[in-house]
Short mmCIF file of C-alpha atoms in Angstrom, two decimals:
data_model
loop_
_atom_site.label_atom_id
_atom_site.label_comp_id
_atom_site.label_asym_id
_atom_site.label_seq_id
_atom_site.Cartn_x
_atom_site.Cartn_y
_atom_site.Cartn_z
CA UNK W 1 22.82 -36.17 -18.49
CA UNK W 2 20.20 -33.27 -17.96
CA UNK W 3 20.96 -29.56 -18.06
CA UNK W 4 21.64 -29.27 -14.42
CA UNK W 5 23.16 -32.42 -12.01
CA UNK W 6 21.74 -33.80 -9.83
CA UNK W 7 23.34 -31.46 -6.53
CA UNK W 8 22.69 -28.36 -8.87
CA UNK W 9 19.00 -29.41 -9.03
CA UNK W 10 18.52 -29.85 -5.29
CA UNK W 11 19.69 -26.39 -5.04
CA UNK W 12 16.93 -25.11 -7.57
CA UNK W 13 13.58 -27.83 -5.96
CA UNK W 14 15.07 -27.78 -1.99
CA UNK W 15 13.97 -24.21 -1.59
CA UNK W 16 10.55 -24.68 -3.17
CA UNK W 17 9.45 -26.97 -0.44
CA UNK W 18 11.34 -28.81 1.77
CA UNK W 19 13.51 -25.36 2.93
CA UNK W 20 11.95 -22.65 1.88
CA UNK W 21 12.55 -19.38 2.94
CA UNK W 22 9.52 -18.22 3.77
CA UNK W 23 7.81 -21.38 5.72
CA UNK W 24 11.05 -23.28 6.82
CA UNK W 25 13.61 -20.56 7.35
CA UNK W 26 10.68 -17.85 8.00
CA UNK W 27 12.57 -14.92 6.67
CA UNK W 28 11.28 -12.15 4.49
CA UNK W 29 7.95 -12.13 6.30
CA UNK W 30 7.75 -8.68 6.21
CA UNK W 31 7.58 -8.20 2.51
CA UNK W 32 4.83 -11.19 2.60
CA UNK W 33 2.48 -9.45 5.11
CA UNK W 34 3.23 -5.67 2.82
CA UNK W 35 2.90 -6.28 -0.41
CA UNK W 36 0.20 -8.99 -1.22
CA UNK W 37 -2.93 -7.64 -0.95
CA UNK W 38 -2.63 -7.72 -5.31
CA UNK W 39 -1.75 -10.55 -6.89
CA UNK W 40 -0.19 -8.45 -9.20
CA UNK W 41 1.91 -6.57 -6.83
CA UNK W 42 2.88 -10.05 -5.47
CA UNK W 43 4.32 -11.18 -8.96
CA UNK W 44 6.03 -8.53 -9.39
CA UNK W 45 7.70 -8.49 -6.03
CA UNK W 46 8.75 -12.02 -6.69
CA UNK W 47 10.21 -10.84 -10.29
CA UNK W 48 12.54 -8.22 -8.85
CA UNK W 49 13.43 -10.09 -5.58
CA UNK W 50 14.48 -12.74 -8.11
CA UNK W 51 16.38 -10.67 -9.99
CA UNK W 52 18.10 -8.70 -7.18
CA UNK W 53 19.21 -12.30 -5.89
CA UNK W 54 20.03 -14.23 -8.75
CA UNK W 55 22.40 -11.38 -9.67
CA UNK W 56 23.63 -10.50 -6.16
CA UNK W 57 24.21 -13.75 -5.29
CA UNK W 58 26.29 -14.04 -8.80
CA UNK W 59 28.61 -10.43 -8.24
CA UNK W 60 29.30 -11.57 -4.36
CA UNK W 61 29.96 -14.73 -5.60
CA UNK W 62 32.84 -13.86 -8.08
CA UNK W 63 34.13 -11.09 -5.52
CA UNK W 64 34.14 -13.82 -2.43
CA UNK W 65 37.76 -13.94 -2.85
CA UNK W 66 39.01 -10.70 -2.79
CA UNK W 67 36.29 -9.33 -0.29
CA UNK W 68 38.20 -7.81 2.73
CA UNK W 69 36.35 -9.90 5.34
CA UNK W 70 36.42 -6.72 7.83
CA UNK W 71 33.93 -5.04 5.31
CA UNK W 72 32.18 -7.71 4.06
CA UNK W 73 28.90 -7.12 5.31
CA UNK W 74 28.54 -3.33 4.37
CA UNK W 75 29.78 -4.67 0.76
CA UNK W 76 26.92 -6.87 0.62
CA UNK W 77 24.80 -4.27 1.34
CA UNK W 78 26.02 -1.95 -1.64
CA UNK W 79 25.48 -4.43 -4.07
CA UNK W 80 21.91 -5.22 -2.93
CA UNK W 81 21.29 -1.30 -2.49
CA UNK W 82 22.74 -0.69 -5.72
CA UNK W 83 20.34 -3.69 -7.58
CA UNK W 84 17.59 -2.36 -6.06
CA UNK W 85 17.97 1.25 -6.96
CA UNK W 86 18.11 -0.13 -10.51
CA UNK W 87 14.78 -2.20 -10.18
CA UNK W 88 12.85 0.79 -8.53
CA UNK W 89 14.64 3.23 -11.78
CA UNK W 90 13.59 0.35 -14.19
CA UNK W 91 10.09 -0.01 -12.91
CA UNK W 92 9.93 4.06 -12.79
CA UNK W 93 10.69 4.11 -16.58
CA UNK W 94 8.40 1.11 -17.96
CA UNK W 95 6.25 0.12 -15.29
CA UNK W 96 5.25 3.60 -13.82
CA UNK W 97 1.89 2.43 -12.01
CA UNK W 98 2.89 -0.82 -10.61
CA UNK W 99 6.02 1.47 -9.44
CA UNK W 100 3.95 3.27 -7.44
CA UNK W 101 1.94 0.75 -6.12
CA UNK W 102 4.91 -1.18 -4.59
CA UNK W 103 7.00 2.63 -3.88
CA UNK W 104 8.32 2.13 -0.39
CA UNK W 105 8.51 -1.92 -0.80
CA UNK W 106 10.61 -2.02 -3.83
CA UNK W 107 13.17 -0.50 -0.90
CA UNK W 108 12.46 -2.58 1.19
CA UNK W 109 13.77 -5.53 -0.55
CA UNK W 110 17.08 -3.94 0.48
CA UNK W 111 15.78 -4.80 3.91
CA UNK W 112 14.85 -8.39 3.03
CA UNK W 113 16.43 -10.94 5.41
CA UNK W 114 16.30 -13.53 2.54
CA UNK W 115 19.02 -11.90 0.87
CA UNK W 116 21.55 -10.62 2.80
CA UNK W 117 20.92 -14.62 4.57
CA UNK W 118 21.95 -15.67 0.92
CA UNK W 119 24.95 -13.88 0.45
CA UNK W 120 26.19 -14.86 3.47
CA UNK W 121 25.49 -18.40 3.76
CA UNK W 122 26.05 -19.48 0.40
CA UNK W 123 27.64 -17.01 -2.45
CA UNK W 124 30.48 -15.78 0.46
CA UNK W 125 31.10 -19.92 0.18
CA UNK W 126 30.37 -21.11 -3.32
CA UNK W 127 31.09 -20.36 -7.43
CA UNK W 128 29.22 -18.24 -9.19
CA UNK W 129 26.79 -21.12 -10.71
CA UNK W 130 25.64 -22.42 -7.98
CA UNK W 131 25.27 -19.51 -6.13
CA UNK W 132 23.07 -18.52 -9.28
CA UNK W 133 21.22 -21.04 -8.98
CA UNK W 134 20.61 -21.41 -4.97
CA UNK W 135 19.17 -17.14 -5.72
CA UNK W 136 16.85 -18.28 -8.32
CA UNK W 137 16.26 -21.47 -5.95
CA UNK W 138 15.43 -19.38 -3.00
CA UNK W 139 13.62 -16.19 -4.82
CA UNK W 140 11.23 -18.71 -7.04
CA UNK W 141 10.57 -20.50 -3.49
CA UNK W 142 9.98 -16.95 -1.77
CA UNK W 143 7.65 -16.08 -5.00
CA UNK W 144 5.68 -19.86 -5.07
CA UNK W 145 4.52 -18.36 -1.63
CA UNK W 146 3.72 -14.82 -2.27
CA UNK W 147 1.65 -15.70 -5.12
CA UNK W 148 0.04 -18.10 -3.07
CA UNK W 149 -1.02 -15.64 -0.41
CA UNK W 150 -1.53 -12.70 -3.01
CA UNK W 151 -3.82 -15.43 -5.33
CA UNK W 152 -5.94 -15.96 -1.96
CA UNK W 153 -5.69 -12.35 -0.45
CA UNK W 154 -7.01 -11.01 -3.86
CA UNK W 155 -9.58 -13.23 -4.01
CA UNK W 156 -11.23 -13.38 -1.17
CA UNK W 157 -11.00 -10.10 -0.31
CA UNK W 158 -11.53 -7.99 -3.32
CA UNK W 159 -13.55 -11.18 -5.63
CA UNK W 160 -10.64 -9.94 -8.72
CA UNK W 161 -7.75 -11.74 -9.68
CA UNK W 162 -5.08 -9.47 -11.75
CA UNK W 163 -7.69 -7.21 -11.46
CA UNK W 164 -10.72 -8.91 -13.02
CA UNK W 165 -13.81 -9.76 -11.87
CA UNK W 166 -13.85 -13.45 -11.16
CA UNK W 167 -16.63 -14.05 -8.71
CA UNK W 168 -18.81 -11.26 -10.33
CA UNK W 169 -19.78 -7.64 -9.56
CA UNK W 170 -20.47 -6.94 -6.19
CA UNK W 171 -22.34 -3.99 -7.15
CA UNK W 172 -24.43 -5.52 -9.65
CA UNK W 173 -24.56 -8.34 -7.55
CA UNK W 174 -23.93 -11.10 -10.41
CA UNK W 175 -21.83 -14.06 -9.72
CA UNK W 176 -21.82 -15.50 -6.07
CA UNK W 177 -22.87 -11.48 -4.96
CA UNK W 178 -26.15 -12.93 -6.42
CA UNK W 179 -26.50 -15.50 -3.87
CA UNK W 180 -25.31 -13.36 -0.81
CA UNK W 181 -21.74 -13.39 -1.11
CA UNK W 182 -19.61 -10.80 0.33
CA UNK W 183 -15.83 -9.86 -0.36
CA UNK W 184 -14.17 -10.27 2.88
CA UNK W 185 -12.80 -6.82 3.70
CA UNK W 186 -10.21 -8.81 6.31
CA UNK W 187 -7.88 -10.07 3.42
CA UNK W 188 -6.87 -7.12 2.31
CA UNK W 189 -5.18 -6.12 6.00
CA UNK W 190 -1.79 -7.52 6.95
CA UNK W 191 -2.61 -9.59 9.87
CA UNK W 192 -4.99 -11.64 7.06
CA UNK W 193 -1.63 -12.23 5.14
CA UNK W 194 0.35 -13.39 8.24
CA UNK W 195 -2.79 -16.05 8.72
CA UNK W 196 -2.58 -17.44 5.54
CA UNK W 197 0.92 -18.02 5.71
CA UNK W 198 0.17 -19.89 8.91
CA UNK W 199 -2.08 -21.84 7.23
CA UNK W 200 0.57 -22.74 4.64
CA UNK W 201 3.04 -23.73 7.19
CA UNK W 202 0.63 -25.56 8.50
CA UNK W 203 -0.30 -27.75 5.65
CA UNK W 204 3.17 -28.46 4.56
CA UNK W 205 4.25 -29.59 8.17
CA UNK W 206 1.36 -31.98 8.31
CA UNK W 207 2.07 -33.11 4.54
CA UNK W 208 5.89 -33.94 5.41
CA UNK W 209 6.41 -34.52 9.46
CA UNK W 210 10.22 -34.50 8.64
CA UNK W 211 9.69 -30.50 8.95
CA UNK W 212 8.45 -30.89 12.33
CA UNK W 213 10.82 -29.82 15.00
CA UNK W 214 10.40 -31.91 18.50
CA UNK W 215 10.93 -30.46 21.86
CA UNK P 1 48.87 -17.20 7.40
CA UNK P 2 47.52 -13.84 7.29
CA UNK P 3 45.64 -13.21 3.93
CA UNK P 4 46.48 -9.68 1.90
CA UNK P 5 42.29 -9.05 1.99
CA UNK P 6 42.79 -8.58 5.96
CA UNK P 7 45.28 -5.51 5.80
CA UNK P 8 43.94 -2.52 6.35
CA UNK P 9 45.51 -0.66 2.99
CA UNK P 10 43.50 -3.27 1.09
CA UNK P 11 40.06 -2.62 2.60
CA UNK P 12 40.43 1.29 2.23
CA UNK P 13 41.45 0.72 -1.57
CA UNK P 14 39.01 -1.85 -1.77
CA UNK P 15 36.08 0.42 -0.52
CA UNK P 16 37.08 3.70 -2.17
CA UNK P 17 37.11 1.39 -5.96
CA UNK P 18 33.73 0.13 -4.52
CA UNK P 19 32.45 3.22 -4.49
CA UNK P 20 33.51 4.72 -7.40
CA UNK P 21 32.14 1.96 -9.67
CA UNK P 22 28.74 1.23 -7.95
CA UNK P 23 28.60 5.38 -8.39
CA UNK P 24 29.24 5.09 -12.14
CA UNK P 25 26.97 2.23 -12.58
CA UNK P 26 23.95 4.16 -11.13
CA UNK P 27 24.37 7.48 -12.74
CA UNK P 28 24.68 5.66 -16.01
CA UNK P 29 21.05 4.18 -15.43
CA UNK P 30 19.85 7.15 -13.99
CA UNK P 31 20.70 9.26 -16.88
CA UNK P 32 19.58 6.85 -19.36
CA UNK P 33 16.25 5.74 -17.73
CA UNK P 34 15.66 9.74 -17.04
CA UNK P 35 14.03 10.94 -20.06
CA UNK P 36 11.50 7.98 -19.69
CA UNK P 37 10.74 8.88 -16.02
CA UNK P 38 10.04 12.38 -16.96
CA UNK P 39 7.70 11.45 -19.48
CA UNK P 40 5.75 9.22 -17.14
CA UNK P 41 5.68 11.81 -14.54
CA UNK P 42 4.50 14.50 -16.95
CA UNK P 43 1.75 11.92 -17.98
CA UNK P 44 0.64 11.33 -14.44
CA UNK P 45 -0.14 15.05 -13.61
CA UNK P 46 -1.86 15.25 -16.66
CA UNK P 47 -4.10 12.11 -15.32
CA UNK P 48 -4.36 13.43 -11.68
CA UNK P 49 -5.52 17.36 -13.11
CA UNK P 50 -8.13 15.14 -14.77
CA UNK P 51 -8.51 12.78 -11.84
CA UNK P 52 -9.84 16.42 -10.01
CA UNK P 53 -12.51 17.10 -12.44
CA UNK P 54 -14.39 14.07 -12.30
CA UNK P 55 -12.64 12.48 -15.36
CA UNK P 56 -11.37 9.24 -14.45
CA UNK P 57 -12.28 5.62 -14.33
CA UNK P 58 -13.13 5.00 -11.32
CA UNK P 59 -14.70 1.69 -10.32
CA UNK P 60 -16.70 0.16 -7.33
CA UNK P 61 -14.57 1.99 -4.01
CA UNK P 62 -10.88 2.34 -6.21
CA UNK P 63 -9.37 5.00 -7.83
CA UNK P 64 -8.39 4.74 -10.76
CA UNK P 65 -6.86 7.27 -13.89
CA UNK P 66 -7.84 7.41 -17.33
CA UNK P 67 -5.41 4.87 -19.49
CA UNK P 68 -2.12 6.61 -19.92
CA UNK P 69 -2.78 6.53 -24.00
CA UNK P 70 -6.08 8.54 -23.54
CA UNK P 71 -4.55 11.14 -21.56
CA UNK P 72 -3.06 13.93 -23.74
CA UNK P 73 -6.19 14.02 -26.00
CA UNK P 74 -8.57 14.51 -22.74
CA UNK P 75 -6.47 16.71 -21.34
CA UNK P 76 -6.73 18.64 -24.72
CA UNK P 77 -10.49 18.18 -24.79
CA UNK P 78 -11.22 18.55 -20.89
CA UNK P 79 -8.98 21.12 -20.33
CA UNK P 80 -9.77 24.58 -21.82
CA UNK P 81 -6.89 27.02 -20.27
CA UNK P 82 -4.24 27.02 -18.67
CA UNK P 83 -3.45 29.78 -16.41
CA UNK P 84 -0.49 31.14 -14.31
CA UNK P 85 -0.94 33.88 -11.56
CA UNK P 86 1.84 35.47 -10.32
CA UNK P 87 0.89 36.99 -6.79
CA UNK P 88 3.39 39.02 -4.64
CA UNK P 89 4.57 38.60 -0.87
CA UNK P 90 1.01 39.69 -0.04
CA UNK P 91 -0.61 37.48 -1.81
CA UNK P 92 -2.23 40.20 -3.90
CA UNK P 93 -2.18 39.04 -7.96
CA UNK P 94 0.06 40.99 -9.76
CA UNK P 95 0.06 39.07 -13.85
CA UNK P 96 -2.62 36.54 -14.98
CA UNK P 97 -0.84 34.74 -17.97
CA UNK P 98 -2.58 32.61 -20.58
CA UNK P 99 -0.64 29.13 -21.12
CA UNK P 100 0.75 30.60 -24.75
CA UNK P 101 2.10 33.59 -22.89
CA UNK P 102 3.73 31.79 -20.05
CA UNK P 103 4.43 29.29 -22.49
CA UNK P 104 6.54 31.62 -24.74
CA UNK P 105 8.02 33.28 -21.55
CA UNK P 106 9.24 30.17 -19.79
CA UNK P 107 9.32 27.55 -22.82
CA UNK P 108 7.56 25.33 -20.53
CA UNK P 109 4.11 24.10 -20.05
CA UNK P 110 2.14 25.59 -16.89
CA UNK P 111 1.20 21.82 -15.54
CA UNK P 112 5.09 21.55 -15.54
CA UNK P 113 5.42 24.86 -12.79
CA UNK P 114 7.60 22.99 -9.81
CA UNK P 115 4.73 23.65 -6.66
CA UNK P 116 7.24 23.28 -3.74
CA UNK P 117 10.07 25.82 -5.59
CA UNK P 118 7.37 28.31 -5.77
CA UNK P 119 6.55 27.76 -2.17
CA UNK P 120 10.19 28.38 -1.43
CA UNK P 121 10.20 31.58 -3.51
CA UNK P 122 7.23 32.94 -1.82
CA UNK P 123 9.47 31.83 2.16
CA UNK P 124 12.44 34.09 0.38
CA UNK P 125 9.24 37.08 0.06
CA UNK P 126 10.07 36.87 -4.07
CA UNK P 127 6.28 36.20 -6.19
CA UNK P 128 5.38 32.80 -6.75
CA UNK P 129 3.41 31.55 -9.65
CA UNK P 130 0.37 29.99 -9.02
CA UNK P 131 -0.81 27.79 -12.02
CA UNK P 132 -5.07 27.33 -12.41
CA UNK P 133 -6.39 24.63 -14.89
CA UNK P 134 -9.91 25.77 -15.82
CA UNK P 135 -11.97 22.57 -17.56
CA UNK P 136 -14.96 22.06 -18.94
CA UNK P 137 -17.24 18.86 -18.70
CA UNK P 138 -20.70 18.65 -19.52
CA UNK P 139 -21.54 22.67 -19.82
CA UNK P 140 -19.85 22.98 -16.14
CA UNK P 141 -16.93 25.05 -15.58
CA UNK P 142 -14.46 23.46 -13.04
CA UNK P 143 -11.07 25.42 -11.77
CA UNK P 144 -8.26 23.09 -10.84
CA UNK P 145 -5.93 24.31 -8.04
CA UNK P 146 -3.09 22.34 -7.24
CA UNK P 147 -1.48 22.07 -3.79
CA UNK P 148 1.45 21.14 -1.94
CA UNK P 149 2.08 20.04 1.91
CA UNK P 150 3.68 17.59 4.26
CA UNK P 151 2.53 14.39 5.66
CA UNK P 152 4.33 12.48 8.52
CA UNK P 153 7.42 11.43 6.48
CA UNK P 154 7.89 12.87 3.29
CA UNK P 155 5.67 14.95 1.00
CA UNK P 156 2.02 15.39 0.22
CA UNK P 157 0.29 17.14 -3.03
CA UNK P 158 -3.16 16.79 -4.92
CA UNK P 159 -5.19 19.00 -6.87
CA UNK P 160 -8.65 20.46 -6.03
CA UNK P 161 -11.40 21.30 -8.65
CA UNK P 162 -13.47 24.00 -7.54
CA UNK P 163 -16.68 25.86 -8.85
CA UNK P 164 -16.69 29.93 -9.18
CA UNK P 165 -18.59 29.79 -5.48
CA UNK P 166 -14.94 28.14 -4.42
CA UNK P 167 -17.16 24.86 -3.65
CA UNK P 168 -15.24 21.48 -4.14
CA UNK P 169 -15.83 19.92 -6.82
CA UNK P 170 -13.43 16.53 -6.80
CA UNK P 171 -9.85 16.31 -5.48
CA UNK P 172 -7.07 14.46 -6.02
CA UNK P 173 -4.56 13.36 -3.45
CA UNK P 174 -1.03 11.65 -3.55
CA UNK P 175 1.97 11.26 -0.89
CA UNK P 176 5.52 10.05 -1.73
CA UNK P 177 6.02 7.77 1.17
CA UNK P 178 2.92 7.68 4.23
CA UNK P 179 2.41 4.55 6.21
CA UNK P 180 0.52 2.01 3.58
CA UNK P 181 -2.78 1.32 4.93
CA UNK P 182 -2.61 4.53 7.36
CA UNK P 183 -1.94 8.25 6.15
CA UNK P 184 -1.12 6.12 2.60
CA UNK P 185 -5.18 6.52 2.29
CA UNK P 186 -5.71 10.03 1.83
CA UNK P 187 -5.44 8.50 -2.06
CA UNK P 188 -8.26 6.22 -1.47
CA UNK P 189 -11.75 7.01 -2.69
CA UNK P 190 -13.62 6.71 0.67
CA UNK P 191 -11.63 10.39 1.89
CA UNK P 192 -10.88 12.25 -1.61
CA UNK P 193 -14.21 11.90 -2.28
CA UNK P 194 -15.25 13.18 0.91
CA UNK P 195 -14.39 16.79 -0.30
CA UNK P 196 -16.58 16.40 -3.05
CA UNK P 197 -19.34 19.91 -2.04
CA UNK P 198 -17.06 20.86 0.88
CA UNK P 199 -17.24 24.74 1.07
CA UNK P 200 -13.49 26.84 1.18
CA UNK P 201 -15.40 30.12 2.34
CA UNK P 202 -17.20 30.19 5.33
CA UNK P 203 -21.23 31.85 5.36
CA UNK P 204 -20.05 35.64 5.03
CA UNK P 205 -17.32 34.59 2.21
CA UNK P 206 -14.66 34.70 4.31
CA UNK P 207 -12.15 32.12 3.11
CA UNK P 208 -12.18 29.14 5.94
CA UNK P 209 -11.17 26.39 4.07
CA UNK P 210 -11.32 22.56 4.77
CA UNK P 211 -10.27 20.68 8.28
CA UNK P 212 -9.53 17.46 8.29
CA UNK P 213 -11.17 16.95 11.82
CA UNK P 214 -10.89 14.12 14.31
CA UNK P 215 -13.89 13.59 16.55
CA UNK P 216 -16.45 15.53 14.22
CA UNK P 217 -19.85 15.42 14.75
CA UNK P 218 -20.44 14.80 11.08
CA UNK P 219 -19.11 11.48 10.34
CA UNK P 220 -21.19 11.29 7.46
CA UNK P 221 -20.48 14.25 5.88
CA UNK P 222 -23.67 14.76 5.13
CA UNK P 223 -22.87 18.78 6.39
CA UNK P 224 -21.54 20.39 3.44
CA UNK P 225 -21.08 23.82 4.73
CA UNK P 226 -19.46 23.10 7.87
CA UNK P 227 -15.79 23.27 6.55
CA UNK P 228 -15.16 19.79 8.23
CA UNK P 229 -14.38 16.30 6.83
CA UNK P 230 -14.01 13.10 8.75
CA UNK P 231 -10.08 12.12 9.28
CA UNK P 232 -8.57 8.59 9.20
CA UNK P 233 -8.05 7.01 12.11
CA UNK P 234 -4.61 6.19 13.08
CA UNK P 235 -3.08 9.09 10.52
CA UNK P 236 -2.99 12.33 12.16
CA UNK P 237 -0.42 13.94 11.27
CA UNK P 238 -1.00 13.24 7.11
CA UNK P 239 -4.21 14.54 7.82
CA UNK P 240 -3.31 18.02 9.69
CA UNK P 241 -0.55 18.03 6.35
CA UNK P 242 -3.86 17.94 4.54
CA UNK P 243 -5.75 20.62 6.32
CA UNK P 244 -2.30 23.04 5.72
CA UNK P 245 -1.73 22.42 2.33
CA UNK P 246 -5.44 23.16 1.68
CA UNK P 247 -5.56 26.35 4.09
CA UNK P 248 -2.14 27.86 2.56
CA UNK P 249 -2.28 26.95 -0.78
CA UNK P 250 -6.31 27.23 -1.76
CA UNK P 251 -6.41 30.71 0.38
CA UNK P 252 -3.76 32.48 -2.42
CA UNK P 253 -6.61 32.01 -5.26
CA UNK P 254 -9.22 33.54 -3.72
CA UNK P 255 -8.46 37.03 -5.23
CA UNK P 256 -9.15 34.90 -8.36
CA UNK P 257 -12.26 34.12 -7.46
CA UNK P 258 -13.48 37.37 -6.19
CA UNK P 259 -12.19 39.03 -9.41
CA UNK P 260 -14.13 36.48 -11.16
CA UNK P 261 -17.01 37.60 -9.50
CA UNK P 262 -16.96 41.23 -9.71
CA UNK P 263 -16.45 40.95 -13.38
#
C-alpha cells in the first residue's frame, strides 16, 4: 500500500497532464499571459496559487455542510480574498521585492477562474483530503505550465534564467551574443506568453489524440 | 425535506459569524506582519533616495537598487544631510531644519516625512514640510527632492536629484498600481533615465520644469534645455501625473536654490 491510493493519486497526476487547468480546462489564462515574463515571478505565482488552493479547497471543504447554499458563492469568495490578503501581507514582510514585482497579480489570484472552478466543482462535493489533494493536484498542474512558459519567456527574451546570465552578456557580447545572437524583445510581451501556451496545447494534443475534441 | 442551511435566519447568522472571524483573522496578521512591513518600506526609500543619485546597481536596460544589507551604511556614507523646509501657503520658506533638529522635534527621521499628508496640509493653507537629501558622490554635490502625484489609478512618487543650477541629475520613479507594461514603465530605465540633464528653469531662470510630451520633436532627447522628455506610448495619463507632480512639487524648492545662490 503506498501513501496515497490509487483514486487519491489520479487526483494528484490527472491535473498535471491529461486535465489540466491551464491546457485542457483553459482557465487561469490571464495570470499565465501577466505574470511570466520572470521565471522567478512565475514560481512564485505557482507557490501562492498553491497555497491559496490547497488551503481553500481544505476550509470550503470542511464548511460544505453547513454552507447556506443561497450564499455560497460570495462565501467562497471571502475565503479566497481572505488567503490572498495573507499571501500579499506575507510576501510584504519577507519577500518585499518579489512583492512588488507581482503587486497587482498577487490580487488577482482572487480573480483566478481556477479556483473559484475548484471550490465549486470539487471541495462543495468532497472531504477535506481529497479536496486537498485535487488543490495541490490542480495548482502543481497550473505551476508545471507557468514555469514552462516563464523558463522559455525568460530565456529567450531576456538570455537570464532566475536572473543569470545563461547565454552570455549581450553587452559584452560573450556567449551566443558573440556569434550574432539577439534576445528576442517579443517574449517579454503578453501576446508572446499566450503563443507559447498554444504551442503547449499543441504538443500535448498531438502527443495524446484522446484530448482532441471532434466536431 | 427542506434543510436548516436554506432558512433565511441561518444565512444572516451564518454571514455576520463569517465576518467577524475572517475580520479577526486578518487584523491578527496584519498587526503581526506590520512591524516587518515598515521596516522594508523604510529600507526601500532609503534605496530609491540612493537610486536618485546615481547609486544603484543598475545593469544592461534594468533597474535595479543597491542590496537591501548595503543600504543603511550608503545611505550613511552617500548621504551627507538631511534637511526639512517648512514653507508657508505662499510657498515662501519660513524654517530650514537640520535632520538632528527635526529629528529631536518630531522623534522621527526626515526620509520618514509622509509626502501626500503634507500635500494635504498645504490644500488646508497650513505649512508643509518639504524634506531635501543633499549627497555627495565623487566631489559632486547632488540635492534629492522627493515628489508626489497621481497616475491613472492609484498613486505616483519618485525622487529627483538635482545640481545647484536645478539641472537633473537622476530620478527615481514608482507607482502603486499603473497598467504593467503601460504607465507601469515610468520605473523602467529607458524613461527615468531620460531626465538625466533635463533643465527645471527655463533660459532666464524662470522655473519651467519638465513635460512629459507626446509628439515632441526631440525623440532622442538629445535637447537638454528644452524642458521636454519623450512620453510612453499608450500611458497618458501616468505621464501628465508625471509632468504635475514634477511642476508642483519641484517648483516649492526653488527658493532653496536661489538662496543657495545668493549666498
Amino acid at each position: 500500500m503506498g501513501l496515497l491510493s490509487k483514486k487519491d493519486a489520479k487526483l494528484i497526476t490527472d491535473p498535471l497532464a491529461d486535465d489540466n487547468p491551464i491546457t485542457i480546462q483553459v482557465l487561469g489564462i490571464c495570470s499565465a499571459l501577466a505574470i511570466t515574463a520572470e521565471l522567478k515571478a512565475s514560481i512564485v505565482m505557482a507557490v501562492s496559487v498553491l497555497f491559496v488552493l490547497g488551503i481553500g479547497n481544505v476550509v470550503i471543504s470542511l464548511m460544505r455542510n453547513i454552507i447556506p447554499s443561497k450564499i455560497r458563492i460570495i462565501v467562497q469568495l471571502v475565503v479566497v480574498a481572505a488567503l490572498v490578503i495573507i499571501v500579499d501581507q506575507v510576501l510584504k514582510a519577507f519577500a518585499y521585492e518579489l512583492s512588488k514585482t507581482l503587486s497587482v497579480f498577487v490580487g488577482l489570484i482572487i480573480t483566478n477562474c481556477i479556483i473559484m472552478g475548484r471550490f465549486e466543482a470539487f471541495a462543495l462535493a468532497n472531504g477535506p483530503w481529497k479536496s486537498f489533494l485535487d488543490g495541490i493536484g490542480n495548482s502543481l498542474g497550473y505551476g508545471v505550465i507557468l514555469i514552462i512558459v516563464g523558463f522559455f519567456r525568460e530565456l529567450l527574451g531576456s538570455g537570464t534564467l532566475l536572473g543569470f546570465k545563461v547565454l552570455g552578456d549581450p553587452i559584452e557580447k560573450t556567449g551566443l551574443y558573440a556569434i550574432g545572437y539577439e534576445n528576442n524583445g517579443f517574449m517579454l510581451l503578453s501576446p508572446m506568453a499566450l503563443i507559447v501556451v498554444g504551442i503547449i496545447i499543441w504538443v500535448q494534443r498531438t502527443r495524446n489524440k484522446a484530448l482532441v475534441e471532434d466536431h | 425535506m427542506s434543510n436548516k442551511t436554506d432558512s433565511n435566519t441561518y444565512t444572516i447568522l451564518f454571514a455576520i459569524g463569517m465576518v467577524v472571524v475572517v475580520g479577526a483573522l486578518l487584523a491578527f496578521t496584519a498587526a503581526s506582519l506590520k512591524p516587518n512591513i515598515a521596516e522594508n518600506q523604510r529600507v526601500e526609500k532609503q534605496q530609491n533616495i540612493l537610486y536618485a543619485m546615481g547609486v544603484n546597481n543598475n545593469e544592461g536596460g534594468s533597474a535595479n537598487f543597491i542590496s537591501t544589507a548595503n543600504t543603511p551604511d550608503a545611505f550613511q556614507e552617500n548621504i551627507k544631510e538631511q534637511l526639512v523646509l517648512t514653507v508657508d501657503a505662499n510657498g515662501a520658506i519660513i524654517k530650514t531644519q537640520t535632520r538632528e533638529e527635526y529629528f529631536n522635534e518630531a522623534k522621527q527621521e526626515p526620509y520618514l516625512i509622509d509626502i501626500k499628508k503634507q500635500k494635504t496640509n498645504a490644500k488646508n493653507g497650513e505649512p508643509r514640510l518639504l524634506p531635501l537629501f543633499v549627497g555627495e558622490k565623487e566631489g559632486k554635490t547632488y540635492y534629492i527632492a522627493p515628489i508626489y502625484g497621481k497616475g491613472l489609478w492609484d498613486a505616483i512618487w519618485g525622487y529627483v536629484a538635482l545640481n545647484d543650477d536645478m539641472v537633473v541629475q537622476g530620478a527615481y520613479f514608482d507607482h502603486k498600481g499603473e497598467t504593467p507594461g503601460l504607465g507601469a514603465n515610468i520605473k523602467e530605465r529607458f524613461f527615468m533615465d531620460d531626465f538625466i540633464g533635463e533643465h527645471l528653469l527655463d533660459d532666464s531662470g524662470v522655473f519651467k520644469g519638465i513635460t512629459v510630451a507626446k509628439g515632441n520633436a526631440d525623440p532622442k532627447n538629445d535637447n537638454k534645455t528644452d524642458n521636454e522628455v519623450d512620453a510612453i506610448a499608450g500611458a497618458t495619463i501616468t505621464g501628465d501625473g508625471v509632468t504635475a507632480m514634477i511642476k508642483s512639487d519641484l517648483k516649492l524648492y526653488k527658493p532653496y536654490f536661489d538662496n543657495l545662490k545668493n549666498n
